[in-house]
Amino acid sequence: MQHWNSFAKKLNKNGEKIMYTYMVLDTPKLENNTIKLDFPNQSSKEDFIKRQGNLMAYLRESLQNFELTVEINVTEEVKQKFAFTPEEKFEKLKEINPAIDLMRKLFELELS
C-alpha cells in the first residue's frame, strides 16, 4: 500500500488525474503476486489496463517482485464515484437536477 499510495500521489502532483482516479477508485487487495481491483465498468477497466505500464514497472522495481500482475473485476456493486464520459457526466447532472434534460431538449443540444 505504501508504494501504491506513493505512486498515486506522484500522479496527482503531475496532473495525471485519470490514472490517479483509477488508483483511488478501489483499495487494492494483494493475493500472492496478483493485485486485485474492483472497477464499476468495463471502459474504466480497459483504460486502466492501457495506462498501467508505468505503475507496474514502479511497483515491480520497488517491491523487487517482477511477477506482479493486475486482475480487475468489473462489478455493478461498486458505487461509481466519478463520471468520465460526457454521457456519464450528463447522467450525474440529471440526477442532481432533472430539469437539465428539459433544457438539453429545448435547445436541441447533443452530448459529445
mmCIF file of N, CA, C and O in Angstrom:
data_model
loop_
_atom_site.group_PDB
_atom_site.id
_atom_site.type_symbol
_atom_site.label_atom_id
_atom_site.label_comp_id
_atom_site.label_asym_id
_atom_site.label_seq_id
_atom_site.Cartn_x
_atom_site.Cartn_y
_atom_site.Cartn_z
ATOM 1 N N MET A 1 0.830 -1.199 0.000
ATOM 2 C CA MET A 1 0.000 0.000 0.000
ATOM 3 C C MET A 1 0.871 1.258 0.000
ATOM 4 O O MET A 1 0.489 2.253 -0.597
ATOM 5 N N GLN A 2 1.996 1.187 0.693
ATOM 6 C CA GLN A 2 2.879 2.354 0.750
ATOM 7 C C GLN A 2 3.325 2.762 -0.660
ATOM 8 O O GLN A 2 3.256 3.938 -1.028
ATOM 9 N N HIS A 3 3.759 1.812 -1.456
ATOM 10 C CA HIS A 3 4.220 2.111 -2.813
ATOM 11 C C HIS A 3 3.053 2.500 -3.725
ATOM 12 O O HIS A 3 3.196 3.378 -4.577
ATOM 13 N N TRP A 4 1.907 1.859 -3.539
ATOM 14 C CA TRP A 4 0.711 2.184 -4.321
ATOM 15 C C TRP A 4 0.329 3.649 -4.076
ATOM 16 O O TRP A 4 0.124 4.416 -5.003
ATOM 17 N N ASN A 5 0.238 4.022 -2.799
ATOM 18 C CA ASN A 5 -0.148 5.390 -2.440
ATOM 19 C C ASN A 5 0.897 6.408 -2.879
ATOM 20 O O ASN A 5 0.544 7.513 -3.308
ATOM 21 N N SER A 6 2.154 6.050 -2.770
ATOM 22 C CA SER A 6 3.230 6.951 -3.191
ATOM 23 C C SER A 6 3.132 7.249 -4.689
ATOM 24 O O SER A 6 3.258 8.404 -5.114
ATOM 25 N N PHE A 7 2.880 6.217 -5.485
ATOM 26 C CA PHE A 7 2.756 6.415 -6.932
ATOM 27 C C PHE A 7 1.510 7.238 -7.257
ATOM 28 O O PHE A 7 1.545 8.116 -8.121
ATOM 29 N N ALA A 8 0.416 6.977 -6.556
ATOM 30 C CA ALA A 8 -0.827 7.736 -6.781
ATOM 31 C C ALA A 8 -0.601 9.219 -6.477
ATOM 32 O O ALA A 8 -1.041 10.085 -7.244
ATOM 33 N N LYS A 9 0.071 9.529 -5.392
ATOM 34 C CA LYS A 9 0.352 10.926 -5.049
ATOM 35 C C LYS A 9 1.213 11.593 -6.120
ATOM 36 O O LYS A 9 1.000 12.755 -6.468
ATOM 37 N N LYS A 10 2.180 10.845 -6.639
ATOM 38 C CA LYS A 10 3.043 11.372 -7.697
ATOM 39 C C LYS A 10 2.216 11.694 -8.947
ATOM 40 O O LYS A 10 2.397 12.734 -9.569
ATOM 41 N N LEU A 11 1.300 10.799 -9.301
ATOM 42 C CA LEU A 11 0.433 11.040 -10.456
ATOM 43 C C LEU A 11 -0.406 12.289 -10.256
ATOM 44 O O LEU A 11 -0.531 13.119 -11.162
ATOM 45 N N ASN A 12 -0.999 12.419 -9.087
ATOM 46 C CA ASN A 12 -1.850 13.573 -8.795
ATOM 47 C C ASN A 12 -1.043 14.865 -8.872
ATOM 48 O O ASN A 12 -1.497 15.850 -9.453
ATOM 49 N N LYS A 13 0.142 14.837 -8.315
ATOM 50 C CA LYS A 13 1.009 16.017 -8.326
ATOM 51 C C LYS A 13 1.400 16.408 -9.755
ATOM 52 O O LYS A 13 1.498 17.587 -10.083
ATOM 53 N N ASN A 14 1.584 15.409 -10.612
ATOM 54 C CA ASN A 14 1.985 15.656 -12.003
ATOM 55 C C ASN A 14 0.801 15.926 -12.919
ATOM 56 O O ASN A 14 0.969 16.045 -14.130
ATOM 57 N N GLY A 15 -0.404 15.980 -12.357
ATOM 58 C CA GLY A 15 -1.579 16.309 -13.159
ATOM 59 C C GLY A 15 -2.158 15.144 -13.943
ATOM 60 O O GLY A 15 -2.995 15.346 -14.816
ATOM 61 N N GLU A 16 -1.746 13.927 -13.636
ATOM 62 C CA GLU A 16 -2.257 12.752 -14.329
ATOM 63 C C GLU A 16 -3.502 12.246 -13.585
ATOM 64 O O GLU A 16 -3.493 11.226 -12.916
ATOM 65 N N LYS A 17 -4.571 13.020 -13.718
ATOM 66 C CA LYS A 17 -5.781 12.812 -12.911
ATOM 67 C C LYS A 17 -6.527 11.520 -13.225
ATOM 68 O O LYS A 17 -7.108 10.909 -12.336
ATOM 69 N N ILE A 18 -6.531 11.100 -14.481
ATOM 70 C CA ILE A 18 -7.299 9.902 -14.825
ATOM 71 C C ILE A 18 -6.714 8.670 -14.145
ATOM 72 O O ILE A 18 -7.422 7.917 -13.480
ATOM 73 N N MET A 19 -5.417 8.474 -14.288
ATOM 74 C CA MET A 19 -4.792 7.304 -13.661
ATOM 75 C C MET A 19 -4.861 7.412 -12.143
ATOM 76 O O MET A 19 -5.091 6.418 -11.449
ATOM 77 N N TYR A 20 -4.685 8.609 -11.619
ATOM 78 C CA TYR A 20 -4.820 8.815 -10.174
ATOM 79 C C TYR A 20 -6.214 8.385 -9.713
ATOM 80 O O TYR A 20 -6.361 7.685 -8.714
ATOM 81 N N THR A 21 -7.233 8.788 -10.453
ATOM 82 C CA THR A 21 -8.609 8.446 -10.102
ATOM 83 C C THR A 21 -8.805 6.934 -10.086
ATOM 84 O O THR A 21 -9.437 6.396 -9.191
ATOM 85 N N TYR A 22 -8.252 6.260 -11.091
ATOM 86 C CA TYR A 22 -8.358 4.796 -11.111
ATOM 87 C C TYR A 22 -7.708 4.179 -9.880
ATOM 88 O O TYR A 22 -8.223 3.219 -9.309
ATOM 89 N N MET A 23 -6.593 4.732 -9.472
ATOM 90 C CA MET A 23 -5.864 4.151 -8.339
ATOM 91 C C MET A 23 -6.585 4.346 -7.014
ATOM 92 O O MET A 23 -6.408 3.547 -6.100
ATOM 93 N N VAL A 24 -7.383 5.400 -6.896
ATOM 94 C CA VAL A 24 -8.098 5.626 -5.642
ATOM 95 C C VAL A 24 -9.546 5.158 -5.707
ATOM 96 O O VAL A 24 -10.281 5.265 -4.732
ATOM 97 N N LEU A 25 -9.944 4.625 -6.853
ATOM 98 C CA LEU A 25 -11.300 4.124 -7.041
ATOM 99 C C LEU A 25 -11.600 2.942 -6.127
ATOM 100 O O LEU A 25 -12.706 2.793 -5.632
ATOM 101 N N ASP A 26 -10.592 2.107 -5.879
ATOM 102 C CA ASP A 26 -10.759 0.928 -5.045
ATOM 103 C C ASP A 26 -9.450 0.671 -4.305
ATOM 104 O O ASP A 26 -8.376 1.018 -4.786
ATOM 105 N N THR A 27 -9.551 0.065 -3.134
ATOM 106 C CA THR A 27 -8.363 -0.331 -2.392
ATOM 107 C C THR A 27 -7.875 -1.663 -2.953
ATOM 108 O O THR A 27 -8.635 -2.630 -2.981
ATOM 109 N N PRO A 28 -6.623 -1.712 -3.405
ATOM 110 C CA PRO A 28 -6.127 -2.960 -3.986
ATOM 111 C C PRO A 28 -5.972 -4.042 -2.920
ATOM 112 O O PRO A 28 -5.690 -3.758 -1.763
ATOM 113 N N LYS A 29 -6.210 -5.274 -3.345
ATOM 114 C CA LYS A 29 -6.009 -6.420 -2.482
ATOM 115 C C LYS A 29 -4.912 -7.263 -3.114
ATOM 116 O O LYS A 29 -4.979 -7.565 -4.306
ATOM 117 N N LEU A 30 -3.914 -7.642 -2.340
ATOM 118 C CA LEU A 30 -2.803 -8.428 -2.867
ATOM 119 C C LEU A 30 -3.000 -9.887 -2.489
ATOM 120 O O LEU A 30 -3.117 -10.225 -1.309
ATOM 121 N N GLU A 31 -3.082 -10.738 -3.495
ATOM 122 C CA GLU A 31 -3.169 -12.180 -3.292
ATOM 123 C C GLU A 31 -2.034 -12.816 -4.074
ATOM 124 O O GLU A 31 -2.022 -12.774 -5.300
ATOM 125 N N ASN A 32 -1.079 -13.395 -3.348
ATOM 126 C CA ASN A 32 0.141 -13.937 -3.942
ATOM 127 C C ASN A 32 0.822 -12.837 -4.745
ATOM 128 O O ASN A 32 1.240 -11.852 -4.175
ATOM 129 N N ASN A 33 0.904 -12.969 -6.040
ATOM 130 C CA ASN A 33 1.542 -11.951 -6.883
ATOM 131 C C ASN A 33 0.529 -11.177 -7.715
ATOM 132 O O ASN A 33 0.886 -10.566 -8.714
ATOM 133 N N THR A 34 -0.731 -11.209 -7.293
ATOM 134 C CA THR A 34 -1.788 -10.566 -8.067
ATOM 135 C C THR A 34 -2.426 -9.436 -7.274
ATOM 136 O O THR A 34 -2.870 -9.632 -6.145
ATOM 137 N N ILE A 35 -2.455 -8.269 -7.886
ATOM 138 C CA ILE A 35 -3.139 -7.123 -7.305
ATOM 139 C C ILE A 35 -4.559 -7.164 -7.829
ATOM 140 O O ILE A 35 -4.771 -7.113 -9.042
ATOM 141 N N LYS A 36 -5.535 -7.256 -6.940
ATOM 142 C CA LYS A 36 -6.936 -7.367 -7.346
ATOM 143 C C LYS A 36 -7.663 -6.055 -7.074
ATOM 144 O O LYS A 36 -7.551 -5.485 -5.997
ATOM 145 N N LEU A 37 -8.412 -5.612 -8.097
ATOM 146 C CA LEU A 37 -9.169 -4.371 -8.020
ATOM 147 C C LEU A 37 -10.589 -4.605 -8.510
ATOM 148 O O LEU A 37 -10.825 -5.466 -9.359
ATOM 149 N N ASP A 38 -11.532 -3.816 -7.996
ATOM 150 C CA ASP A 38 -12.909 -3.807 -8.482
ATOM 151 C C ASP A 38 -13.164 -2.460 -9.133
ATOM 152 O O ASP A 38 -12.918 -1.418 -8.525
ATOM 153 N N PHE A 39 -13.654 -2.478 -10.379
ATOM 154 C CA PHE A 39 -13.978 -1.261 -11.106
ATOM 155 C C PHE A 39 -15.462 -1.269 -11.454
ATOM 156 O O PHE A 39 -16.055 -2.326 -11.630
ATOM 157 N N PRO A 40 -16.067 -0.087 -11.596
ATOM 158 C CA PRO A 40 -17.510 -0.014 -11.822
ATOM 159 C C PRO A 40 -17.956 -0.348 -13.238
ATOM 160 O O PRO A 40 -19.115 -0.662 -13.453
ATOM 161 N N ASN A 41 -17.042 -0.273 -14.218
ATOM 162 C CA ASN A 41 -17.467 -0.553 -15.581
ATOM 163 C C ASN A 41 -16.304 -1.038 -16.432
ATOM 164 O O ASN A 41 -15.139 -0.884 -16.078
ATOM 165 N N GLN A 42 -16.656 -1.616 -17.572
ATOM 166 C CA GLN A 42 -15.675 -2.212 -18.480
ATOM 167 C C GLN A 42 -14.756 -1.161 -19.092
ATOM 168 O O GLN A 42 -13.571 -1.402 -19.273
ATOM 169 N N SER A 43 -15.275 0.011 -19.397
ATOM 170 C CA SER A 43 -14.433 1.031 -20.033
ATOM 171 C C SER A 43 -13.336 1.517 -19.084
ATOM 172 O O SER A 43 -12.207 1.759 -19.520
ATOM 173 N N SER A 44 -13.644 1.638 -17.803
ATOM 174 C CA SER A 44 -12.611 2.013 -16.825
ATOM 175 C C SER A 44 -11.534 0.941 -16.752
ATOM 176 O O SER A 44 -10.346 1.239 -16.692
ATOM 177 N N LYS A 45 -11.969 -0.310 -16.759
ATOM 178 C CA LYS A 45 -11.026 -1.424 -16.718
ATOM 179 C C LYS A 45 -10.085 -1.379 -17.919
ATOM 180 O O LYS A 45 -8.863 -1.471 -17.770
ATOM 181 N N GLU A 46 -10.651 -1.230 -19.108
ATOM 182 C CA GLU A 46 -9.846 -1.224 -20.329
ATOM 183 C C GLU A 46 -8.880 -0.048 -20.365
ATOM 184 O O GLU A 46 -7.727 -0.184 -20.777
ATOM 185 N N ASP A 47 -9.323 1.120 -19.918
ATOM 186 C CA ASP A 47 -8.458 2.298 -19.897
ATOM 187 C C ASP A 47 -7.323 2.116 -18.891
ATOM 188 O O ASP A 47 -6.176 2.457 -19.164
ATOM 189 N N PHE A 48 -7.638 1.570 -17.725
ATOM 190 C CA PHE A 48 -6.608 1.321 -16.721
ATOM 191 C C PHE A 48 -5.552 0.368 -17.274
ATOM 192 O O PHE A 48 -4.352 0.593 -17.102
ATOM 193 N N ILE A 49 -5.995 -0.690 -17.937
ATOM 194 C CA ILE A 49 -5.063 -1.671 -18.483
ATOM 195 C C ILE A 49 -4.109 -1.009 -19.479
ATOM 196 O O ILE A 49 -2.910 -1.282 -19.479
ATOM 197 N N LYS A 50 -4.628 -0.089 -20.300
ATOM 198 C CA LYS A 50 -3.779 0.622 -21.264
ATOM 199 C C LYS A 50 -2.759 1.509 -20.562
ATOM 200 O O LYS A 50 -1.657 1.707 -21.061
ATOM 201 N N ARG A 51 -3.129 2.058 -19.426
ATOM 202 C CA ARG A 51 -2.289 3.047 -18.739
ATOM 203 C C ARG A 51 -1.399 2.460 -17.638
ATOM 204 O O ARG A 51 -0.620 3.180 -17.030
ATOM 205 N N GLN A 52 -1.503 1.185 -17.347
ATOM 206 C CA GLN A 52 -0.861 0.611 -16.172
ATOM 207 C C GLN A 52 0.648 0.390 -16.280
ATOM 208 O O GLN A 52 1.299 0.071 -15.284
ATOM 209 N N GLY A 53 1.231 0.576 -17.446
ATOM 210 C CA GLY A 53 2.646 0.260 -17.659
ATOM 211 C C GLY A 53 3.591 0.886 -16.650
ATOM 212 O O GLY A 53 4.410 0.183 -16.033
ATOM 213 N N ASN A 54 3.531 2.190 -16.477
ATOM 214 C CA ASN A 54 4.443 2.867 -15.544
ATOM 215 C C ASN A 54 4.200 2.437 -14.104
ATOM 216 O O ASN A 54 5.144 2.278 -13.325
ATOM 217 N N LEU A 55 2.944 2.260 -13.743
ATOM 218 C CA LEU A 55 2.607 1.814 -12.389
ATOM 219 C C LEU A 55 3.216 0.448 -12.108
ATOM 220 O O LEU A 55 3.867 0.247 -11.087
ATOM 221 N N MET A 56 3.003 -0.491 -13.022
ATOM 222 C CA MET A 56 3.510 -1.842 -12.795
ATOM 223 C C MET A 56 5.037 -1.882 -12.770
ATOM 224 O O MET A 56 5.630 -2.590 -11.962
ATOM 225 N N ALA A 57 5.668 -1.104 -13.634
ATOM 226 C CA ALA A 57 7.133 -1.043 -13.628
ATOM 227 C C ALA A 57 7.622 -0.510 -12.285
ATOM 228 O O ALA A 57 8.572 -1.054 -11.690
ATOM 229 N N TYR A 58 6.969 0.528 -11.786
ATOM 230 C CA TYR A 58 7.340 1.118 -10.493
ATOM 231 C C TYR A 58 7.156 0.111 -9.355
ATOM 232 O O TYR A 58 8.043 -0.070 -8.517
ATOM 233 N N LEU A 59 6.000 -0.545 -9.327
ATOM 234 C CA LEU A 59 5.732 -1.498 -8.251
ATOM 235 C C LEU A 59 6.670 -2.698 -8.311
ATOM 236 O O LEU A 59 7.187 -3.140 -7.269
ATOM 237 N N ARG A 60 6.898 -3.228 -9.490
ATOM 238 C CA ARG A 60 7.792 -4.389 -9.626
ATOM 239 C C ARG A 60 9.202 -4.051 -9.163
ATOM 240 O O ARG A 60 9.835 -4.827 -8.463
ATOM 241 N N GLU A 61 9.667 -2.873 -9.560
ATOM 242 C CA GLU A 61 11.016 -2.450 -9.163
ATOM 243 C C GLU A 61 11.072 -2.162 -7.661
ATOM 244 O O GLU A 61 11.989 -2.610 -6.974
ATOM 245 N N SER A 62 10.115 -1.419 -7.147
ATOM 246 C CA SER A 62 10.114 -1.038 -5.738
ATOM 247 C C SER A 62 10.002 -2.242 -4.817
ATOM 248 O O SER A 62 10.620 -2.295 -3.757
ATOM 249 N N LEU A 63 9.197 -3.206 -5.225
ATOM 250 C CA LEU A 63 8.961 -4.392 -4.393
ATOM 251 C C LEU A 63 9.888 -5.553 -4.749
ATOM 252 O O LEU A 63 9.836 -6.596 -4.090
ATOM 253 N N GLN A 64 10.702 -5.349 -5.771
ATOM 254 C CA GLN A 64 11.578 -6.413 -6.263
ATOM 255 C C GLN A 64 10.791 -7.700 -6.507
ATOM 256 O O GLN A 64 11.195 -8.790 -6.115
ATOM 257 N N ASN A 65 9.635 -7.537 -7.139
ATOM 258 C CA ASN A 65 8.766 -8.663 -7.468
ATOM 259 C C ASN A 65 8.318 -8.477 -8.913
ATOM 260 O O ASN A 65 7.378 -7.750 -9.191
ATOM 261 N N PHE A 66 8.992 -9.167 -9.821
ATOM 262 C CA PHE A 66 8.727 -8.983 -11.241
ATOM 263 C C PHE A 66 7.635 -9.922 -11.754
ATOM 264 O O PHE A 66 7.385 -9.989 -12.939
ATOM 265 N N GLU A 67 6.993 -10.611 -10.829
ATOM 266 C CA GLU A 67 5.878 -11.485 -11.194
ATOM 267 C C GLU A 67 4.523 -10.846 -10.884
ATOM 268 O O GLU A 67 3.489 -11.474 -11.059
ATOM 269 N N LEU A 68 4.521 -9.602 -10.425
ATOM 270 C CA LEU A 68 3.269 -8.918 -10.102
ATOM 271 C C LEU A 68 2.384 -8.777 -11.336
ATOM 272 O O LEU A 68 2.862 -8.441 -12.411
ATOM 273 N N THR A 69 1.108 -9.022 -11.147
ATOM 274 C CA THR A 69 0.119 -8.818 -12.200
ATOM 275 C C THR A 69 -1.085 -8.101 -11.588
ATOM 276 O O THR A 69 -1.208 -8.001 -10.366
ATOM 277 N N VAL A 70 -1.975 -7.626 -12.457
ATOM 278 C CA VAL A 70 -3.198 -6.965 -12.005
ATOM 279 C C VAL A 70 -4.384 -7.755 -12.524
ATOM 280 O O VAL A 70 -4.411 -8.165 -13.681
ATOM 281 N N GLU A 71 -5.362 -7.937 -11.658
ATOM 282 C CA GLU A 71 -6.623 -8.560 -12.050
ATOM 283 C C GLU A 71 -7.741 -7.595 -11.668
ATOM 284 O O GLU A 71 -7.843 -7.191 -10.515
ATOM 285 N N ILE A 72 -8.560 -7.234 -12.655
ATOM 286 C CA ILE A 72 -9.628 -6.259 -12.411
ATOM 287 C C ILE A 72 -10.973 -6.935 -12.608
ATOM 288 O O ILE A 72 -11.234 -7.522 -13.657
ATOM 289 N N ASN A 73 -11.792 -6.836 -11.597
ATOM 290 C CA ASN A 73 -13.149 -7.363 -11.638
ATOM 291 C C ASN A 73 -14.112 -6.196 -11.873
ATOM 292 O O ASN A 73 -14.044 -5.194 -11.185
ATOM 293 N N VAL A 74 -14.973 -6.326 -12.874
ATOM 294 C CA VAL A 74 -15.987 -5.311 -13.135
ATOM 295 C C VAL A 74 -17.239 -5.740 -12.391
ATOM 296 O O VAL A 74 -17.755 -6.828 -12.588
ATOM 297 N N THR A 75 -17.697 -4.864 -11.511
ATOM 298 C CA THR A 75 -18.860 -5.208 -10.708
ATOM 299 C C THR A 75 -19.831 -4.051 -10.649
ATOM 300 O O THR A 75 -19.440 -2.895 -10.535
ATOM 301 N N GLU A 76 -21.087 -4.358 -10.718
ATOM 302 C CA GLU A 76 -22.115 -3.331 -10.620
ATOM 303 C C GLU A 76 -22.301 -2.877 -9.176
ATOM 304 O O GLU A 76 -22.913 -1.862 -8.917
ATOM 305 N N GLU A 77 -21.768 -3.637 -8.235
ATOM 306 C CA GLU A 77 -21.929 -3.300 -6.824
ATOM 307 C C GLU A 77 -21.065 -2.136 -6.400
ATOM 308 O O GLU A 77 -21.338 -1.478 -5.418
ATOM 309 N N VAL A 78 -19.999 -1.865 -7.157
ATOM 310 C CA VAL A 78 -19.118 -0.757 -6.826
ATOM 311 C C VAL A 78 -19.841 0.535 -7.156
ATOM 312 O O VAL A 78 -20.296 0.734 -8.267
ATOM 313 N N LYS A 79 -19.968 1.418 -6.202
ATOM 314 C CA LYS A 79 -20.625 2.713 -6.409
ATOM 315 C C LYS A 79 -19.688 3.600 -7.205
ATOM 316 O O LYS A 79 -18.561 3.831 -6.822
ATOM 317 N N GLN A 80 -20.152 4.092 -8.329
ATOM 318 C CA GLN A 80 -19.328 4.948 -9.161
ATOM 319 C C GLN A 80 -19.177 6.306 -8.484
ATOM 320 O O GLN A 80 -20.152 6.985 -8.213
ATOM 321 N N LYS A 81 -17.934 6.677 -8.217
ATOM 322 C CA LYS A 81 -17.650 7.936 -7.553
ATOM 323 C C LYS A 81 -17.387 9.050 -8.555
ATOM 324 O O LYS A 81 -17.549 10.212 -8.250
ATOM 325 N N PHE A 82 -16.955 8.681 -9.750
ATOM 326 C CA PHE A 82 -16.524 9.664 -10.712
ATOM 327 C C PHE A 82 -17.209 9.418 -12.055
ATOM 328 O O PHE A 82 -17.453 8.284 -12.426
ATOM 329 N N ALA A 83 -17.482 10.486 -12.774
ATOM 330 C CA ALA A 83 -18.036 10.387 -14.119
ATOM 331 C C ALA A 83 -16.926 10.744 -15.102
ATOM 332 O O ALA A 83 -16.277 11.773 -14.955
ATOM 333 N N PHE A 84 -16.712 9.892 -16.100
ATOM 334 C CA PHE A 84 -15.613 10.093 -17.027
ATOM 335 C C PHE A 84 -16.084 10.583 -18.389
ATOM 336 O O PHE A 84 -15.560 11.534 -18.923
ATOM 337 N N THR A 85 -17.059 9.922 -18.965
ATOM 338 C CA THR A 85 -17.505 10.268 -20.312
ATOM 339 C C THR A 85 -18.536 11.394 -20.248
ATOM 340 O O THR A 85 -19.165 11.609 -19.211
ATOM 341 N N PRO A 86 -18.760 12.088 -21.358
ATOM 342 C CA PRO A 86 -19.796 13.133 -21.366
ATOM 343 C C PRO A 86 -21.173 12.577 -20.982
ATOM 344 O O PRO A 86 -21.932 13.243 -20.282
ATOM 345 N N GLU A 87 -21.455 11.360 -21.428
ATOM 346 C CA GLU A 87 -22.745 10.753 -21.096
ATOM 347 C C GLU A 87 -22.872 10.512 -19.588
ATOM 348 O O GLU A 87 -23.917 10.771 -18.991
ATOM 349 N N GLU A 88 -21.791 9.997 -18.974
ATOM 350 C CA GLU A 88 -21.809 9.757 -17.526
ATOM 351 C C GLU A 88 -21.945 11.065 -16.758
ATOM 352 O O GLU A 88 -22.672 11.145 -15.770
ATOM 353 N N LYS A 89 -21.253 12.095 -17.224
ATOM 354 C CA LYS A 89 -21.342 13.403 -16.574
ATOM 355 C C LYS A 89 -22.758 13.960 -16.666
ATOM 356 O O LYS A 89 -23.293 14.496 -15.699
ATOM 357 N N PHE A 90 -23.360 13.813 -17.859
ATOM 358 C CA PHE A 90 -24.726 14.303 -18.052
ATOM 359 C C PHE A 90 -25.698 13.549 -17.144
ATOM 360 O O PHE A 90 -26.582 14.156 -16.534
ATOM 361 N N GLU A 91 -25.536 12.232 -17.041
ATOM 362 C CA GLU A 91 -26.425 11.437 -16.181
ATOM 363 C C GLU A 91 -26.303 11.868 -14.722
ATOM 364 O O GLU A 91 -27.302 11.940 -14.004
ATOM 365 N N LYS A 92 -25.079 12.165 -14.290
ATOM 366 C CA LYS A 92 -24.872 12.647 -12.918
ATOM 367 C C LYS A 92 -25.592 13.982 -12.712
ATOM 368 O O LYS A 92 -26.251 14.192 -11.699
ATOM 369 N N LEU A 93 -25.443 14.885 -13.675
ATOM 370 C CA LEU A 93 -26.105 16.185 -13.573
ATOM 371 C C LEU A 93 -27.625 16.024 -13.580
ATOM 372 O O LEU A 93 -28.340 16.728 -12.870
ATOM 373 N N LYS A 94 -28.115 15.102 -14.388
ATOM 374 C CA LYS A 94 -29.551 14.853 -14.477
ATOM 375 C C LYS A 94 -30.097 14.305 -13.148
ATOM 376 O O LYS A 94 -31.212 14.633 -12.759
ATOM 377 N N GLU A 95 -29.280 13.503 -12.438
ATOM 378 C CA GLU A 95 -29.692 13.015 -11.120
ATOM 379 C C GLU A 95 -29.849 14.182 -10.145
ATOM 380 O O GLU A 95 -30.768 14.212 -9.344
ATOM 381 N N ILE A 96 -28.947 15.140 -10.243
ATOM 382 C CA ILE A 96 -28.973 16.293 -9.345
ATOM 383 C C ILE A 96 -30.138 17.219 -9.690
ATOM 384 O O ILE A 96 -30.842 17.711 -8.815
ATOM 385 N N ASN A 97 -30.328 17.467 -10.996
ATOM 386 C CA ASN A 97 -31.377 18.380 -11.438
ATOM 387 C C ASN A 97 -32.003 17.857 -12.733
ATOM 388 O O ASN A 97 -31.469 18.089 -13.823
ATOM 389 N N PRO A 98 -33.127 17.160 -12.638
ATOM 390 C CA PRO A 98 -33.773 16.587 -13.817
ATOM 391 C C PRO A 98 -34.153 17.617 -14.878
ATOM 392 O O PRO A 98 -34.298 17.277 -16.051
ATOM 393 N N ALA A 99 -34.270 18.872 -14.515
ATOM 394 C CA ALA A 99 -34.633 19.911 -15.486
ATOM 395 C C ALA A 99 -33.549 20.110 -16.539
ATOM 396 O O ALA A 99 -33.812 20.665 -17.601
ATOM 397 N N ILE A 100 -32.349 19.635 -16.270
ATOM 398 C CA ILE A 100 -31.271 19.807 -17.233
ATOM 399 C C ILE A 100 -31.572 19.047 -18.527
ATOM 400 O O ILE A 100 -31.193 19.474 -19.613
ATOM 401 N N ASP A 101 -32.287 17.938 -18.427
ATOM 402 C CA ASP A 101 -32.664 17.194 -19.631
ATOM 403 C C ASP A 101 -33.679 17.985 -20.455
ATOM 404 O O ASP A 101 -33.618 17.987 -21.682
ATOM 405 N N LEU A 102 -34.580 18.659 -19.776
ATOM 406 C CA LEU A 102 -35.539 19.522 -20.467
ATOM 407 C C LEU A 102 -34.804 20.626 -21.222
ATOM 408 O O LEU A 102 -35.115 20.917 -22.383
ATOM 409 N N MET A 103 -33.815 21.216 -20.594
ATOM 410 C CA MET A 103 -33.029 22.266 -21.225
ATOM 411 C C MET A 103 -32.275 21.709 -22.444
ATOM 412 O O MET A 103 -32.231 22.345 -23.497
ATOM 413 N N ARG A 104 -31.710 20.508 -22.299
ATOM 414 C CA ARG A 104 -30.993 19.888 -23.415
ATOM 415 C C ARG A 104 -31.939 19.700 -24.599
ATOM 416 O O ARG A 104 -31.592 20.011 -25.740
ATOM 417 N N LYS A 105 -33.153 19.226 -24.338
ATOM 418 C CA LYS A 105 -34.136 19.004 -25.410
ATOM 419 C C LYS A 105 -34.609 20.332 -26.005
ATOM 420 O O LYS A 105 -34.737 20.460 -27.226
ATOM 421 N N LEU A 106 -34.852 21.309 -25.142
ATOM 422 C CA LEU A 106 -35.333 22.598 -25.588
ATOM 423 C C LEU A 106 -34.363 23.274 -26.554
ATOM 424 O O LEU A 106 -34.753 23.829 -27.566
ATOM 425 N N PHE A 107 -33.073 23.196 -26.238
ATOM 426 C CA PHE A 107 -32.068 23.832 -27.073
ATOM 427 C C PHE A 107 -31.441 22.873 -28.091
ATOM 428 O O PHE A 107 -30.483 23.222 -28.763
ATOM 429 N N GLU A 108 -32.014 21.666 -28.175
ATOM 430 C CA GLU A 108 -31.563 20.651 -29.132
ATOM 431 C C GLU A 108 -30.050 20.422 -29.032
ATOM 432 O O GLU A 108 -29.324 20.416 -30.022
ATOM 433 N N LEU A 109 -29.564 20.228 -27.799
ATOM 434 C CA LEU A 109 -28.141 20.017 -27.552
ATOM 435 C C LEU A 109 -27.802 18.536 -27.653
ATOM 436 O O LEU A 109 -28.606 17.672 -27.346
ATOM 437 N N GLU A 110 -26.578 18.263 -28.092
ATOM 438 C CA GLU A 110 -26.086 16.895 -28.188
ATOM 439 C C GLU A 110 -24.953 16.700 -27.195
ATOM 440 O O GLU A 110 -24.208 17.635 -26.898
ATOM 441 N N LEU A 111 -24.822 15.487 -26.718
ATOM 442 C CA LEU A 111 -23.690 15.150 -25.849
ATOM 443 C C LEU A 111 -22.525 14.743 -26.729
ATOM 444 O O LEU A 111 -22.676 13.956 -27.633
ATOM 445 N N SER A 112 -21.367 15.305 -26.437
ATOM 446 C CA SER A 112 -20.193 14.901 -27.217
ATOM 447 C C SER A 112 -18.979 14.843 -26.351
ATOM 448 O O SER A 112 -18.914 15.313 -25.296
#
